[in-house]
DNA sequence: CTGTTAGCGCCTTCAT
DNA sequence: ATGAAGGCGCTAACAG
């Protein structure tokens, strides 16, 4: 069927060793034989068999990406960054979808490791057990984590959460808000923890105390976020401002606000983590902290390839800054509207 | 490093053949030896090397997906369907991004074929040369095309375009519209052609003639769609209704309408191909033809696995029906507002 | 019911 | 400056 290296060797009248070396440029070969070999390659349309190579070298020239959810634009945007960075280097991308399920995630990781990916980039699911990453380390496949920090000595590409959130929440406070709710994120996750920290920091920096009951965590899909928001506004002392922990949450929150006929920022100020492509189409768009998602992907590739080349380098944690897209959704709190 | 089948054989005191057969259930082995072998496997944590297997069997238990653009929700949703269907069958998914570039697409296909994917699912880029698919056929890898039809004898998973569009445009006509513009799609593509056909059909079915100048094709990103829409409404005889050929177009069109302060459906009726997750957040949501994207993916898997199992089966073309999500964006045309 | 053995296609050490 | 040959881990005849 397909031509093999041996065929090329026979046709060009040299040994397989020479052909191999010509292909890989791995030792000196005289120009004339190079010529011959290349002609044979061209005429046969020979392409090396990556599996034979993988078997021999225990290297696959591929890296795996485990997406927490391929349907989430965050994952796909990171993936885009990864694919782009990888392409120029001749690496193949294997993708597995964890679908927000830790069990599937583990399966996915194993499947990829089994495939001898030279490295692994993982966007952990919402409730991944750090232990699995320790296991990965033992397996010896370079792993880079994105999005969520784990307290392990691993390469990680993260975004800066504390200060960025503090800045936005600070804007709310400075506008006069004193009841700023936070919606979304799973308790215990670094992103959640850090963004919460930013929320608190904004308060304490101004000598204010924040009402922890305004933080609705452990909400991790749009419809839950919607209900959480509805409940927040059903309370006696309703918030005057809202901060969304992520794009998915924002969708639910916006639905709730729309149902409640609350106009941004007249009735409620709103800002969110993650930028949203269509947000400017709303009558009242939302100020967002846009994550540099594609950069997250390309940085992860950078880290993983560096480690592949030199497994002994110290682990690095890269923090990328989100950028603030001000769309005027933060204003002064409404006056004298304590009740509906 | 890693345990091999030979190790397992030695430990359990049987031959490699037996171990192989135990693993693959490929010939009878006595319960007692099965037992021994499995214990050895368990104790060593042995996992077969997929590349050795691929090399030997010329089969990789993986299928490749070439996405026209991993950033497009259409692609990712199809991919979700593929990943889900594949998972239950133990196949791995290799993904490559063509990024709407035919040259990259070809590279991607070659890279995947080289990796011995057992099958290939391709969502063609906007301007793919059908010839490349003929070449694929020659290579002998089962290929399933999704989204865009090609006039070749290949497995394809498509959606029904003509009648669905005809129905929606028919609604517009029945509401009294006589100048219904169409925006988006590359001329020559089956999706474009078929959707255009639906647009025409709706007219001719009612004995009406359609104004071809109201079809703005060869528009394939949001900003172009936006400009195209602006131009449409700058014309003397502006349209009273608009049909968008896809989700990406819709984004641009909505931006333009918003800029022009045209309210749906008061000033202009609007409907679109592809559903959009956030569309209900708009003050004036849009009636959409939702493609069953995940089903497209799972059907493609079905087809490709069938063909892998039996390469001789006749090629099948599956047409899936989009579902109409009526959101009331079609109304009577405005009266006496011929000029701005 | 189980074992022996020859490769799949490639790289790489050892020779020359 | 180039060859010969072994083996990566696995499967599948073929041979009991």
XYZ file of C-alpha atoms (C1' of nucleotides) in Angstrom:
712
model
C 0.000 0.000 0.000
C 1.930 2.893 1.338
C 5.627 3.312 0.678
C 8.007 2.596 3.492
C 11.433 3.858 4.263
C 12.816 0.563 3.041
C 11.222 1.115 -0.360
C 12.849 4.487 -0.615
C 16.170 2.942 0.335
C 15.884 0.286 -2.344
C 14.836 2.729 -5.029
C 17.618 5.153 -4.290
C 20.131 2.352 -3.867
C 21.244 3.243 -0.360
C 20.674 1.791 3.080
C 17.707 2.492 5.278
C 20.068 4.140 7.717
C 21.019 6.719 5.161
C 17.460 7.435 4.199
C 16.582 7.871 7.829
C 19.445 10.261 8.299
C 18.536 12.234 5.249
C 15.023 12.616 6.491
C 15.994 13.613 9.971
C 19.203 15.448 9.165
C 20.798 13.451 11.893
C 24.242 12.803 10.451
C 26.298 13.862 7.496
C 25.243 12.539 4.121
C 26.927 13.531 0.894
C 25.001 16.002 -1.226
C 24.745 13.571 -4.101
C 23.106 10.826 -2.048
C 20.830 13.347 -0.393
C 19.772 14.270 -3.868
C 19.097 10.672 -4.842
C 17.147 9.951 -1.715
C 15.050 13.051 -2.021
C 14.196 12.216 -5.573
C 13.051 8.787 -4.507
C 10.982 10.303 -1.748
C 9.412 12.740 -4.124
C 8.659 10.165 -6.768
C 7.048 7.755 -4.345
C 5.306 10.347 -2.246
C 6.778 8.654 0.770
C 5.712 9.837 4.216
C 7.174 8.463 7.401
C 4.851 6.404 9.525
C 4.379 8.316 12.753
C 3.458 5.224 14.725
C 6.565 3.339 13.784
C 8.499 6.379 14.768
C 6.571 6.724 17.997
C 7.178 3.094 18.796
C 10.854 3.421 18.197
C 11.449 6.775 19.837
C 8.708 6.650 22.447
C 7.784 10.088 21.257
C 4.684 11.005 19.304
C 5.090 14.595 18.204
C 1.684 15.260 19.556
C 0.316 16.947 22.572
C -3.002 16.354 24.219
C -5.520 18.870 25.372
C -8.184 17.956 27.855
C -10.960 20.499 27.632
C -13.214 20.866 30.626
C -16.031 21.353 28.150
C -15.568 21.724 24.424
C -18.837 23.599 24.243
C -17.519 26.409 26.401
C -16.036 29.272 24.451
C -13.299 29.561 27.012
C -12.036 26.079 26.202
C -12.345 26.475 22.488
C -10.593 29.771 22.493
C -7.724 28.328 24.479
C -7.743 25.411 22.086
C -7.480 27.774 19.189
C -4.386 29.254 20.752
C -2.948 25.819 21.320
C -3.684 24.604 17.808
C -2.139 27.689 16.288
C 1.036 27.502 18.334
C 1.361 23.795 17.711
C 0.843 23.922 13.999
C 3.950 25.933 13.287
C 5.943 23.329 15.159
C 4.624 20.281 13.408
C 2.887 18.894 16.434
C -0.486 17.245 16.269
C -3.213 18.065 18.714
C -5.254 15.359 20.359
C -8.352 16.621 22.074
C -10.519 15.006 24.655
C -13.601 16.418 26.258
C -14.036 16.017 29.995
C -17.510 17.466 29.760
C -17.200 18.843 33.280
C -17.053 15.325 34.630
C -14.009 14.426 36.732
C -14.363 10.747 35.920
C -14.352 11.453 32.221
C -11.446 13.756 32.743
C -9.418 11.023 34.291
C -10.309 8.668 31.485
C -9.362 11.301 28.975
C -5.995 11.877 30.580
C -5.274 8.190 30.619
C -6.310 7.753 27.021
C -3.993 10.526 25.977
C -1.083 9.337 28.053
C -1.575 5.936 26.548
C -1.238 7.560 23.174
C 2.141 8.767 24.244
C 1.384 12.396 23.890
C 4.639 14.168 24.483
C 2.850 16.607 26.697
C -0.510 17.377 28.127
C -2.411 20.594 28.559
C -5.316 20.329 30.908
C -8.091 22.762 31.627
C -9.350 21.064 34.751
C -13.012 20.335 35.231
C -14.795 22.181 37.922
C -14.029 19.611 40.547
C -10.849 17.872 39.662
C -8.961 16.083 42.295
C -5.412 17.423 42.402
C -4.283 13.906 43.173
C -4.762 12.889 39.574
C -2.204 15.460 38.587
C 0.285 14.066 41.009
C -0.263 10.747 39.332
C 0.390 12.301 35.982
C 3.653 13.655 37.235
C 4.646 10.162 38.174
C 3.809 8.913 34.735
C 6.345 11.322 33.477
C 4.361 13.195 30.893
C 4.905 16.918 31.026
C 1.664 18.538 32.086
C 0.630 22.133 31.906
C -2.474 23.270 33.689
C -4.482 26.196 32.506
C -7.169 28.271 34.129
C -7.227 26.824 37.589
C -4.256 26.848 39.935
C -3.366 23.808 41.956
C -1.019 23.839 44.926
C 1.471 21.581 43.226
C 4.807 22.151 41.640
C 3.576 22.127 38.064
C 3.680 24.355 35.035
C 0.600 26.500 35.022
C -0.850 29.243 32.908
C -3.274 31.346 34.857
C -4.767 34.750 34.791
C -4.444 37.398 37.417
C -7.665 37.351 39.389
C -7.335 39.228 42.656
C -6.334 42.672 41.486
C -8.473 42.710 38.381
C -11.605 41.853 40.301
C -10.615 44.237 43.052
C -10.368 47.006 40.508
C -13.808 46.414 39.075
C -15.493 45.903 42.414
C -13.608 48.971 43.584
C -15.271 50.952 40.819
C -18.597 49.780 42.112
C -17.769 50.768 45.649
C -16.502 54.128 44.534
C -19.752 54.662 42.689
C -21.488 54.265 45.999
C -22.518 50.627 46.025
C -22.448 48.904 49.375
C -24.204 45.661 48.579
C -22.299 44.025 45.778
C -23.235 40.439 45.114
C -20.976 37.836 43.524
C -22.431 34.956 41.574
C -20.805 31.765 40.385
C -17.790 29.565 40.779
C -17.257 26.455 42.769
C -16.047 26.932 46.299
C -12.520 25.710 46.744
C -11.376 26.475 43.235
C -8.496 28.822 42.879
C -10.316 31.001 40.404
C -13.252 31.299 42.738
C -11.087 31.848 45.767
C -8.968 34.452 44.089
C -11.833 36.348 42.574
C -13.549 36.338 45.931
C -10.356 37.631 47.394
C -10.438 40.503 44.927
C -13.973 41.258 45.973
C -12.947 41.378 49.614
C -9.802 43.323 48.914
C -11.752 46.073 47.228
C -13.775 46.416 50.381
C -10.994 46.240 52.916
C -8.829 48.605 50.894
C -11.539 51.162 51.516
C -12.049 50.225 55.114
C -15.365 48.602 54.342
C -16.728 45.312 55.478
C -18.283 43.005 52.948
C -21.386 40.994 53.468
C -20.400 37.415 52.810
C -24.013 36.457 52.406
C -23.930 38.295 49.107
C -21.550 35.739 47.668
C -23.443 32.946 45.972
C -20.906 30.284 45.182
C -21.205 26.705 44.033
C -23.220 27.803 41.077
C -21.829 26.443 37.856
C -24.238 26.646 35.016
C -26.399 29.295 33.467
C -29.705 28.159 34.821
C -28.420 27.892 38.364
C -26.941 31.350 38.018
C -30.307 32.573 36.891
C -32.067 31.138 39.901
C -29.360 32.354 42.220
C -29.837 35.837 40.871
C -33.561 35.648 41.268
C -33.121 34.619 44.861
C -30.694 37.441 45.500
C -33.233 39.936 44.347
C -36.016 38.313 46.272
C -34.194 39.072 49.486
C -35.110 41.874 51.727
C -31.890 43.735 51.354
C -31.260 43.231 47.709
C -27.916 43.984 46.158
C -27.399 47.106 44.102
C -24.569 45.653 42.077
C -23.595 42.261 40.738
C -20.348 40.667 39.742
C -20.380 37.545 37.590
C -17.611 35.014 37.996
C -17.628 33.823 34.384
C -19.211 33.939 30.959
C -21.545 31.045 31.617
C -22.816 32.693 34.780
C -23.311 35.963 32.968
C -25.750 34.349 30.591
C -27.933 33.174 33.441
C -27.629 36.393 35.365
C -28.603 38.468 32.371
C -31.647 36.292 31.830
C -32.699 36.791 35.433
C -32.183 40.539 35.298
C -34.137 40.708 32.102
C -36.991 38.722 33.644
C -36.944 40.956 36.680
C -37.079 43.967 34.412
C -33.990 45.355 36.017
C -32.169 47.715 33.731
C -28.397 47.941 33.743
C -27.015 50.147 35.155
C -30.079 52.125 36.176
C -31.475 49.530 38.546
C -28.417 47.451 39.072
C -24.768 47.764 38.181
C -23.209 44.719 36.632
C -19.748 43.577 35.622
C -18.345 40.194 34.752
C -15.294 38.050 34.406
C -14.775 36.873 30.789
C -15.562 38.886 27.751
C -18.546 37.943 25.652
C -18.592 38.340 21.918
C -22.176 39.476 21.577
C -22.395 41.624 24.664
C -22.369 44.866 22.710
C -25.632 43.860 21.083
C -27.486 44.263 24.322
C -29.264 47.494 24.926
C -27.173 47.734 28.024
C -23.823 46.065 27.493
C -21.653 44.861 30.305
C -18.237 45.850 31.526
C -16.049 42.767 31.383
C -12.674 41.472 32.397
C -11.564 39.816 29.173
C -9.244 36.883 29.594
C -6.464 36.561 27.032
C -7.622 33.077 26.176
C -5.637 32.434 23.031
C -2.517 33.640 24.783
C -3.272 31.216 27.560
C -3.208 28.487 24.937
C -0.047 29.591 23.218
C 1.718 30.108 26.527
C 0.734 26.641 27.600
C 2.268 25.282 24.416
C 5.396 27.256 25.137
C 5.679 25.800 28.606
C 4.959 22.263 27.589
C 7.421 22.271 24.711
C 10.084 23.784 26.901
C 9.588 21.056 29.421
C 9.620 18.367 26.760
C 12.927 19.713 25.520
C 14.272 19.947 29.024
C 12.303 18.041 31.641
C 14.475 19.332 34.427
C 13.703 23.040 34.152
C 11.984 24.563 37.100
C 8.252 24.666 37.010
C 6.860 27.968 35.952
C 3.600 29.655 36.694
C 2.603 32.262 34.165
C 0.028 34.835 35.142
C -1.619 36.707 32.323
C -3.538 39.885 32.980
C -7.137 40.161 31.875
C -8.041 43.424 30.208
C -10.863 45.601 31.336
C -13.506 46.369 28.737
C -15.461 49.234 30.154
C -18.947 49.347 28.731
C -20.523 51.638 31.243
C -22.514 49.081 33.156
C -21.370 50.463 36.472
C -23.185 53.526 37.708
C -24.433 54.973 40.937
C -26.850 52.843 42.879
C -30.527 53.674 42.541
C -31.894 55.869 45.300
C -34.812 55.220 47.576
C -35.776 52.011 45.892
C -35.136 49.695 48.707
C -38.351 47.850 48.081
C -39.738 46.685 44.821
C 9.837 2.082 32.251
C 6.441 0.990 31.220
C 5.386 -2.633 31.318
C 5.059 -4.441 28.029
C 2.980 -7.362 26.975
C 6.079 -9.520 27.160
C 6.514 -8.629 30.815
C 2.973 -9.660 31.534
C 3.571 -12.918 29.689
C 6.681 -13.679 31.706
C 5.051 -12.843 35.016
C 1.997 -14.940 34.361
C 4.055 -17.739 32.880
C 2.318 -17.872 29.523
C 3.193 -16.833 26.002
C 2.743 -13.391 24.553
C 0.180 -14.803 22.195
C -2.001 -15.865 25.055
C -1.728 -12.530 26.768
C -2.646 -10.813 23.544
C -5.639 -13.058 23.126
C -6.769 -12.521 26.657
C -6.601 -8.788 26.157
C -8.399 -8.812 22.859
C -10.721 -11.739 23.480
C -9.643 -13.012 20.126
C -9.508 -16.731 20.753
C -10.418 -19.167 23.467
C -8.296 -19.130 26.601
C -9.017 -21.270 29.644
C -10.556 -19.451 32.567
C -7.643 -20.271 34.801
C -5.046 -18.721 32.513
C -7.270 -15.751 31.897
C -7.285 -15.360 35.610
C -3.503 -15.516 35.873
C -2.984 -13.092 33.055
C -5.444 -10.622 34.413
C -3.816 -10.728 37.788
C -0.476 -9.967 36.206
C -1.993 -7.121 34.253
C -3.568 -5.707 37.351
C -0.449 -6.023 39.445
C 1.751 -4.352 36.873
C -0.749 -1.792 35.760
C 0.030 -2.810 32.240
C -1.525 -0.845 29.381
C -1.143 -1.818 25.758
C 0.913 0.500 23.617
C -1.432 1.915 21.030
C 1.332 2.727 18.611
C 2.711 -0.758 18.537
C -0.779 -1.941 17.942
C -1.346 0.658 15.260
C 1.883 -0.300 13.576
C 0.958 -3.921 13.593
C -2.681 -3.649 12.637
C -2.495 -0.488 10.566
C -5.409 0.705 12.607
C -5.318 3.414 15.230
C -8.669 3.360 16.962
C -8.883 7.032 16.406
C -10.770 9.243 14.089
C -9.832 12.708 12.959
C -11.961 15.766 12.835
C -11.003 18.721 10.716
C -12.873 21.751 11.947
C -13.326 24.621 9.565
C -12.806 26.882 12.535
C -12.582 25.691 16.124
C -13.732 29.100 17.276
C -17.083 28.729 15.566
C -19.782 27.343 17.801
C -21.063 25.284 14.921
C -17.813 23.358 14.716
C -17.466 22.937 18.431
C -20.988 21.763 18.823
C -20.510 19.181 16.093
C -17.274 18.243 17.762
C -19.084 17.743 21.025
C -21.389 15.330 19.278
C -18.457 13.517 17.752
C -16.517 13.301 20.985
C -19.528 11.968 22.832
C -20.332 9.312 20.263
C -16.712 8.269 20.020
C -16.086 8.006 23.703
C -18.521 5.193 24.254
C -16.737 3.254 21.572
C -13.231 3.683 22.846
C -12.070 5.783 19.953
C -9.808 8.733 20.349
C -10.473 12.015 18.649
C -7.748 13.905 16.862
C -8.648 17.450 16.025
C -7.118 19.832 13.580
C -8.170 23.366 12.880
C -8.369 24.508 9.274
C -9.050 28.029 10.440
C -11.068 28.694 7.286
C -7.941 28.293 5.219
C -8.041 25.652 2.470
C -4.275 25.248 2.521
C -4.305 24.571 6.236
C -7.193 22.245 5.709
C -5.233 20.177 3.291
C -2.272 20.078 5.633
C -4.555 19.044 8.440
C -6.047 16.231 6.431
C -2.643 14.961 5.478
C -1.387 15.147 9.026
C -4.332 13.121 10.213
C -4.122 10.547 7.456
C -0.477 10.177 8.275
C -1.512 9.393 11.799
C -3.528 6.546 10.434
C -6.810 7.775 11.679
C -9.264 5.043 10.903
C -11.654 7.619 9.617
C -11.988 11.288 8.989
C -14.807 13.718 9.586
C -14.391 16.978 7.775
C -16.321 20.189 8.090
C -14.982 21.796 4.946
C -13.643 25.302 4.972
C -15.556 27.879 3.072
C -13.685 27.312 -0.137
C -12.442 23.799 -0.209
C -11.548 22.261 -3.458
C -13.579 19.077 -3.924
C -10.567 17.575 -5.574
C -8.859 17.139 -2.252
C -11.675 14.865 -1.194
C -11.244 12.730 -4.237
C -7.642 12.379 -3.247
C -8.681 11.298 0.184
C -10.841 8.629 -1.293
C -7.817 7.312 -3.103
C -5.841 7.199 0.084
C -8.452 4.853 1.339
C -9.416 6.523 4.576
C -13.140 6.602 5.143
C -14.243 10.207 5.030
C -17.477 11.735 6.160
C -18.278 15.267 5.230
C -20.504 17.420 7.358
C -22.275 20.679 6.737
C -21.493 21.226 3.098
C -22.513 18.871 0.318
C -20.112 17.961 -2.438
C -21.119 16.341 -5.686
C -19.123 13.237 -4.973
C -20.032 9.769 -3.938
C -19.145 10.197 -0.283
C -20.766 9.801 3.090
C -22.234 13.087 4.092
C -24.224 14.482 6.977
C -26.114 17.553 5.978
C -29.109 19.506 7.038
C -32.188 20.159 5.026
C -31.876 23.679 3.695
C -34.324 24.341 0.909
C -37.632 23.655 2.595
C -36.690 25.063 5.970
C -35.608 28.356 4.503
C -38.611 28.353 2.191
C -40.857 27.999 5.194
C -39.375 30.930 7.043
C -39.157 33.186 4.033
C -42.688 32.088 3.233
C -43.766 33.391 6.604
C -42.241 36.698 5.707
C -43.978 36.795 2.367
C -47.265 35.846 3.947
C -46.824 38.670 6.408
C -46.713 40.973 3.442
C -43.012 41.441 2.824
C -41.957 41.832 -0.774
C -38.353 42.847 -0.409
C -36.631 40.183 1.605
C -32.872 40.385 1.644
C -30.516 37.469 2.211
C -27.097 38.005 3.722
C -24.118 35.721 3.876
C -22.651 32.560 2.499
C -20.099 31.958 -0.150
C -21.431 31.635 -3.662
C -21.028 28.136 -4.983
C -21.354 26.397 -1.664
C -24.102 23.907 -1.322
C -25.391 25.479 1.849
C -25.549 28.844 0.182
C -27.048 27.492 -2.987
C -29.655 25.479 -1.197
C -30.665 28.219 1.173
C -30.933 30.590 -1.747
C -33.057 28.023 -3.454
C -35.374 28.021 -0.452
C -35.603 31.760 -0.647
C -36.570 31.573 -4.308
C -38.915 28.680 -3.780
C -40.904 30.613 -1.215
C -41.421 33.297 -3.827
C -42.250 31.121 -6.792
C -44.584 28.964 -4.719
C -46.606 32.102 -4.283
C -46.282 33.224 -7.834
C -43.924 36.001 -6.863
C -40.693 37.057 -8.428
C -37.716 37.680 -6.208
C -35.267 40.475 -6.592
C -31.866 38.837 -6.911
C -30.173 42.091 -6.073
C -31.386 41.586 -2.529
C -29.110 38.583 -2.113
C -25.753 39.619 -0.752
C -23.524 36.594 -1.006
C -19.810 36.096 -0.622
C -19.942 37.579 2.812
C -18.329 35.346 5.371
C -17.554 37.103 8.568
C -19.421 39.254 11.013
C -17.913 42.568 10.041
C -18.548 42.026 6.365
C -22.097 41.063 7.172
C -22.439 44.253 9.120
C -21.249 46.373 6.224
C -23.370 44.456 3.780
C -26.401 45.146 5.906
C -25.576 48.814 6.151
C -25.308 48.985 2.407
C -28.612 47.219 1.962
C -30.329 49.804 4.061
C -28.569 52.657 2.355
C -30.247 51.693 -0.895
C -33.167 53.495 -2.266
C -35.513 50.580 -2.086
C -34.494 49.115 1.212
C -35.583 45.656 2.241
C -38.331 45.200 4.789
C -37.105 41.822 5.921
C -33.775 40.087 6.292
C -32.680 36.492 6.337
C -29.275 35.591 7.742
C -27.445 32.611 6.318
C -25.632 31.676 9.526
C -24.839 32.504 13.132
C -21.713 34.447 12.303
C -23.617 36.587 9.834
C -26.352 37.191 12.368
C -23.915 38.793 14.731
C -22.860 41.338 12.140
C -26.363 41.942 10.922
C -27.652 42.555 14.416
C -24.865 45.038 15.008
C -25.783 46.904 11.865
C -29.485 46.954 12.690
C -28.694 48.175 16.143
C -26.511 50.958 14.752
C -29.220 51.906 12.302
C -31.705 52.015 15.156
C -33.912 49.587 13.347
C -36.136 47.711 15.734
C -37.065 44.086 15.076
C -39.728 43.390 13.946
C -41.225 46.882 13.947
C -38.874 48.328 11.371
C -37.557 45.174 9.858
C -38.390 41.509 10.150
C -35.476 39.210 10.700
C -34.861 35.479 10.816
C -31.715 33.420 10.667
C -30.186 30.084 9.997
C -28.484 28.634 13.125
C -29.744 29.063 16.617
C -27.892 31.344 18.970
C -27.597 30.654 22.658
C -27.919 34.223 23.856
C -30.522 35.410 21.384
C -33.300 35.475 23.946
C -31.419 38.109 25.873
C -32.026 40.651 23.186
C -34.922 42.984 23.611
C -36.082 41.668 20.300
C -35.042 38.063 19.880
C -34.791 36.393 16.531
C -36.628 33.508 14.955
C -34.038 30.888 14.054
C -33.617 27.652 12.197
C -31.670 25.643 14.740
C -29.355 23.041 13.277
C -29.145 19.774 15.185
C -25.406 20.168 15.461
C -24.612 17.493 17.996
C -26.692 15.047 16.018
C -24.700 15.985 12.960
C -21.612 14.947 14.879
C -22.994 11.703 16.215
C -24.426 10.783 12.832
C -21.078 11.423 11.237
C -19.510 9.055 13.735
C -22.144 6.500 12.912
C -21.414 6.728 9.226
C -17.689 6.656 9.563
C -17.672 3.670 11.905
C -20.031 1.806 9.645
C -17.746 2.369 6.738
C -14.697 1.367 8.724
C -16.423 -1.876 9.603
C -17.531 -2.405 6.056
C -15.767 -0.253 3.485
C -17.939 -1.528 0.686
C -21.305 -0.262 1.880
C -22.968 2.252 -0.323
C -22.321 5.855 0.438
C -25.045 7.475 2.401
C -26.155 11.049 2.626
C -28.018 11.880 5.790
C -30.163 14.974 5.866
C -31.154 16.255 9.268
C -33.962 18.732 9.655
C -33.334 22.001 11.425
C -36.016 23.021 13.884
C -37.754 26.315 13.765
C -37.514 28.425 16.905
C -40.160 31.048 16.511
C -39.349 34.128 18.522
C -41.714 36.516 16.867
C -39.216 38.467 14.844
C -41.343 38.266 11.753
C -44.185 40.753 11.537
C -45.910 42.870 8.971
C -43.727 45.278 7.096
C -43.749 48.884 8.265
C -46.126 51.124 6.348
C -45.329 54.322 4.547
C -41.746 54.377 5.625
C -40.194 54.001 2.247
C -37.722 56.745 2.997
C -35.664 57.144 6.120
C -6.012 -25.059 24.556
C -1.397 -22.711 24.029
C 3.286 -21.457 22.218
C 6.767 -19.873 18.506
C 7.874 -16.619 15.509
C 7.874 -13.295 11.863
C 7.303 -9.008 10.879
C 4.634 -3.825 10.977
C 8.258 0.839 9.809
C 11.497 3.161 11.896
C 15.903 4.664 14.372
C 20.489 3.968 15.940
C 24.548 1.559 17.616
C 28.320 -0.540 15.887
C 31.215 -1.437 12.056
C 33.741 -0.261 8.248
C 30.611 8.715 4.242
C 27.644 4.707 4.529
C 25.704 -0.212 5.876
C 24.001 -4.105 8.658
C 21.203 -5.444 11.994
C 18.569 -5.436 16.287
C 14.597 -4.229 18.502
C 10.608 -0.784 20.072
C 5.477 -3.661 21.568
C 2.228 -5.931 19.442
C -0.677 -9.366 16.517
C -1.645 -13.318 13.824
C -0.343 -17.074 11.149
C 1.266 -21.487 11.846
C 2.208 -25.303 14.630
C 1.395 -28.182 17.872
